[in-house]
Tab-separated table of C-alpha atoms in Angstrom:
chain	number	residue	atom	x	y	z
A	7	LEU	CA	10.525	-217.425	55.389
A	8	THR	CA	10.228	-221.004	56.283
A	9	LEU	CA	12.658	-220.172	59.210
A	10	LEU	CA	10.389	-217.325	60.310
A	11	ARG	CA	7.312	-219.442	59.950
A	12	HIS	CA	8.627	-222.120	61.985
A	13	LEU	CA	9.869	-219.479	64.837
A	14	LYS	CA	6.376	-218.056	64.740
A	15	VAL	CA	7.502	-214.609	63.930
A	16	ASP	CA	4.573	-212.001	63.315
A	17	LEU	CA	5.378	-210.936	59.375
A	18	THR	CA	3.367	-207.721	59.733
A	19	GLY	CA	5.090	-205.134	57.893
A	20	TYR	CA	7.950	-207.342	56.356
A	21	ASP	CA	9.082	-206.072	52.957
A	22	PHE	CA	10.072	-209.222	50.836
A	23	SER	CA	9.704	-206.982	47.483
A	24	ASP	CA	12.054	-208.074	44.436
A	25	LEU	CA	12.969	-211.132	46.219
A	26	THR	CA	12.986	-214.886	44.901
A	27	VAL	CA	10.740	-216.783	47.453
A	28	TRP	CA	10.273	-220.191	45.726
A	29	GLN	CA	8.409	-223.044	47.421
A	30	ALA	CA	7.435	-221.090	50.597
A	31	TYR	CA	4.616	-222.712	52.664
A	32	LEU	CA	2.509	-219.585	53.698
A	33	GLN	CA	-0.740	-221.284	54.238
A	34	GLY	CA	-2.283	-220.177	57.865
A	35	LEU	CA	0.247	-217.174	58.029
A	36	ASN	CA	-1.090	-213.765	58.702
A	37	LEU	CA	0.378	-211.706	55.827
A	38	TYR	CA	-1.146	-208.354	56.442
A	39	ASP	CA	1.145	-205.507	55.340
A	40	VAL	CA	3.630	-207.734	53.963
A	41	ASN	CA	5.070	-206.500	50.689
A	42	PHE	CA	5.736	-209.306	47.939
A	43	SER	CA	5.786	-206.683	45.005
A	44	GLY	CA	8.081	-207.488	42.438
A	45	SER	CA	9.001	-210.871	44.096
A	46	ASP	CA	9.265	-214.565	42.199
A	47	LEU	CA	6.709	-216.461	44.365
A	48	SER	CA	7.044	-219.826	42.093
A	49	ARG	CA	5.397	-222.656	43.676
A	50	SER	CA	4.538	-221.025	46.922
A	51	VAL	CA	1.385	-221.761	48.746
A	52	PHE	CA	-0.838	-219.264	50.220
A	53	ASN	CA	-4.158	-219.196	52.333
A	54	GLN	CA	-6.361	-219.177	49.233
A	55	PRO	CA	-5.807	-219.632	45.740
A	56	PHE	CA	-7.085	-217.143	43.214
A	57	GLY	CA	-6.816	-217.444	39.456
A	58	SER	CA	-5.248	-214.938	36.795
A	59	ILE	CA	-6.954	-211.509	37.484
A	60	ARG	CA	-8.779	-210.814	34.027
A	61	THR	CA	-10.550	-207.450	34.944
A	62	MET	CA	-10.460	-205.163	37.588
A	63	ALA	CA	-12.155	-201.745	38.576
A	64	PHE	CA	-12.103	-198.978	41.211
A	65	SER	CA	-15.178	-197.959	42.585
A	66	PRO	CA	-16.242	-194.256	42.260
A	67	SER	CA	-14.805	-193.191	45.600
A	68	GLY	CA	-11.744	-195.180	45.032
A	69	GLU	CA	-12.105	-197.057	48.122
A	70	LEU	CA	-12.654	-200.666	46.802
A	71	LEU	CA	-11.227	-202.368	43.906
A	72	ALA	CA	-13.188	-205.463	42.241
A	73	THR	CA	-11.296	-207.965	40.435
A	74	GLY	CA	-12.534	-210.945	38.261
A	75	ASP	CA	-10.571	-213.894	37.599
A	76	THR	CA	-10.050	-217.197	36.141
A	77	ASN	CA	-11.590	-219.078	39.033
A	78	SER	CA	-15.319	-217.748	38.390
A	79	GLU	CA	-14.958	-215.293	41.290
A	80	ILE	CA	-14.937	-211.480	41.921
A	81	TRP	CA	-12.793	-210.352	44.841
A	82	LEU	CA	-13.399	-207.183	46.403
A	83	TRP	CA	-10.346	-205.222	47.999
A	84	GLN	CA	-10.295	-202.509	50.376
A	85	THR	CA	-7.721	-199.954	49.239
A	86	VAL	CA	-5.635	-197.714	51.556
A	87	LEU	CA	-3.211	-194.904	50.467
A	88	SER	CA	-0.244	-195.265	52.550
A	89	PRO	CA	2.525	-192.557	52.276
A	90	THR	CA	5.315	-194.749	53.120
A	91	ALA	CA	4.358	-198.250	51.665
A	92	GLY	CA	2.111	-196.952	48.585
A	93	ASP	CA	-1.246	-198.520	48.003
A	94	ILE	CA	-2.274	-201.196	50.193
A	95	THR	CA	-5.299	-203.663	49.571
A	96	SER	CA	-6.812	-206.140	51.688
A	97	HIS	CA	-9.381	-208.658	50.578
A	98	THR	CA	-12.788	-208.011	52.062
A	99	SER	CA	-14.979	-210.362	50.214
A	100	THR	CA	-15.608	-212.820	47.352
A	101	PHE	CA	-18.411	-213.002	45.415
A	102	GLN	CA	-19.267	-216.562	43.807
A	103	GLY	CA	-21.872	-217.361	41.162
A	104	HIS	CA	-20.311	-217.511	37.639
A	105	LYS	CA	-19.518	-220.956	36.261
A	106	ASN	CA	-16.504	-219.666	33.921
A	107	TRP	CA	-14.089	-216.854	33.952
A	108	VAL	CA	-14.939	-213.203	34.828
A	109	CYS	CA	-14.237	-211.011	32.036
A	110	SER	CA	-15.548	-207.724	33.139
A	111	VAL	CA	-16.649	-205.875	36.224
A	112	ALA	CA	-17.956	-202.421	36.829
A	113	PHE	CA	-19.326	-200.337	39.584
A	114	SER	CA	-22.512	-198.387	39.620
A	115	PRO	CA	-21.853	-194.816	39.656
A	116	ASP	CA	-22.935	-194.689	43.326
A	117	GLY	CA	-20.717	-197.460	44.365
A	118	THR	CA	-23.538	-199.668	45.729
A	119	GLN	CA	-24.025	-202.161	42.997
A	120	LEU	CA	-21.218	-204.178	40.836
A	121	VAL	CA	-21.943	-205.745	37.233
A	122	SER	CA	-19.801	-208.545	35.928
A	123	GLY	CA	-19.803	-210.428	32.644
A	124	SER	CA	-18.752	-213.554	32.250
A	125	ALA	CA	-17.364	-216.427	29.740
A	126	ASP	CA	-20.220	-218.474	31.052
A	127	ARG	CA	-22.380	-216.204	28.788
A	128	THR	CA	-24.082	-214.460	31.957
A	129	ILE	CA	-24.106	-211.036	33.340
A	130	LYS	CA	-24.758	-210.582	37.070
A	131	LEU	CA	-25.517	-207.628	39.174
A	132	TRP	CA	-24.330	-207.643	42.582
A	133	ASP	CA	-25.157	-205.748	46.102
A	134	VAL	CA	-21.598	-204.541	47.044
A	135	ALA	CA	-22.446	-204.264	50.782
A	136	THR	CA	-23.661	-207.885	50.847
A	137	GLY	CA	-22.246	-209.725	48.154
A	138	ASP	CA	-25.566	-210.994	47.310
A	139	CYS	CA	-26.540	-211.550	43.437
A	140	LEU	CA	-29.408	-209.412	42.662
A	141	LYS	CA	-30.179	-210.666	38.827
A	142	THR	CA	-28.558	-212.826	36.630
A	143	LEU	CA	-29.080	-211.834	32.629
A	144	GLU	CA	-28.771	-214.963	30.434
A	145	GLY	CA	-29.053	-215.302	26.750
A	146	HIS	CA	-26.011	-214.412	25.058
A	147	SER	CA	-24.594	-216.895	22.711
A	148	ASN	CA	-20.842	-216.103	23.710
A	149	TRP	CA	-18.430	-214.805	26.217
A	150	VAL	CA	-19.881	-211.539	27.995
A	151	MET	CA	-16.712	-209.569	27.492
A	152	SER	CA	-17.426	-205.782	28.815
A	153	VAL	CA	-19.931	-204.303	30.839
A	154	ALA	CA	-20.247	-200.637	31.757
A	155	PHE	CA	-23.065	-198.459	33.470
A	156	SER	CA	-24.212	-195.297	32.104
A	157	PRO	CA	-23.227	-192.215	34.083
A	158	ASP	CA	-26.690	-191.945	35.594
A	159	GLY	CA	-26.509	-195.549	36.683
A	160	LYS	CA	-30.094	-196.083	35.074
A	161	LYS	CA	-28.714	-198.295	32.136
A	162	MET	CA	-26.105	-200.684	31.677
A	163	GLU	CA	-24.485	-201.743	28.496
A	164	ARG	CA	-22.801	-205.107	27.796
A	165	GLY	CA	-20.730	-206.165	24.715
A	166	SER	CA	-20.108	-209.886	23.895
A	167	ALA	CA	-18.188	-212.154	21.757
A	168	ASP	CA	-20.937	-212.758	19.577
A	169	ARG	CA	-20.272	-209.054	18.468
A	170	LYS	CA	-23.350	-207.303	20.067
A	171	ILE	CA	-23.809	-204.544	22.219
A	172	THR	CA	-27.090	-204.424	24.391
A	173	GLN	CA	-28.583	-202.312	26.772
A	174	TRP	CA	-30.252	-203.192	30.016
A	175	HIS	CA	-32.652	-200.489	31.780
A	176	LEU	CA	-31.973	-201.078	35.577
A	177	GLU	CA	-35.004	-199.296	36.495
A	178	LYS	CA	-37.176	-201.358	34.336
A	179	ARG	CA	-35.365	-204.771	35.007
A	180	GLU	CA	-35.439	-205.433	31.211
């Protein structure tokens, strides 16, 4: 990889799956459709650091995947089904606003909103299209470990490490 980088080879579509790729400097490279599945990427450097993924959820259509990580970020990924390479994902946007690990994410039934629960003891409601935080709920005495929308999208449930389950009526904005 270092040699290919030095030679300025376009890596689009390359398959490095199940290889040991230690200490590769990949910052600034376009890695579109590059397969690193099963690879050992110890001490390799990529374009953007991301934390360990703590949670993930598919949108109702299956076209988006939201991940929450230990860097307090939510990443949206566009998913594409490819018959030859399997499912391919590409990063589309990052939602920032939590101040600690994102423990849970869930899409609304219509896929237009995303809710997240965090170790910062808050819940955030996001607009999927814009990435704007629509509402922040505070007041938990411990980590918000789980969030879910009701099937009709009118309510949201949340569970916390304080062993409480509470409900939020979205239409009333309670």
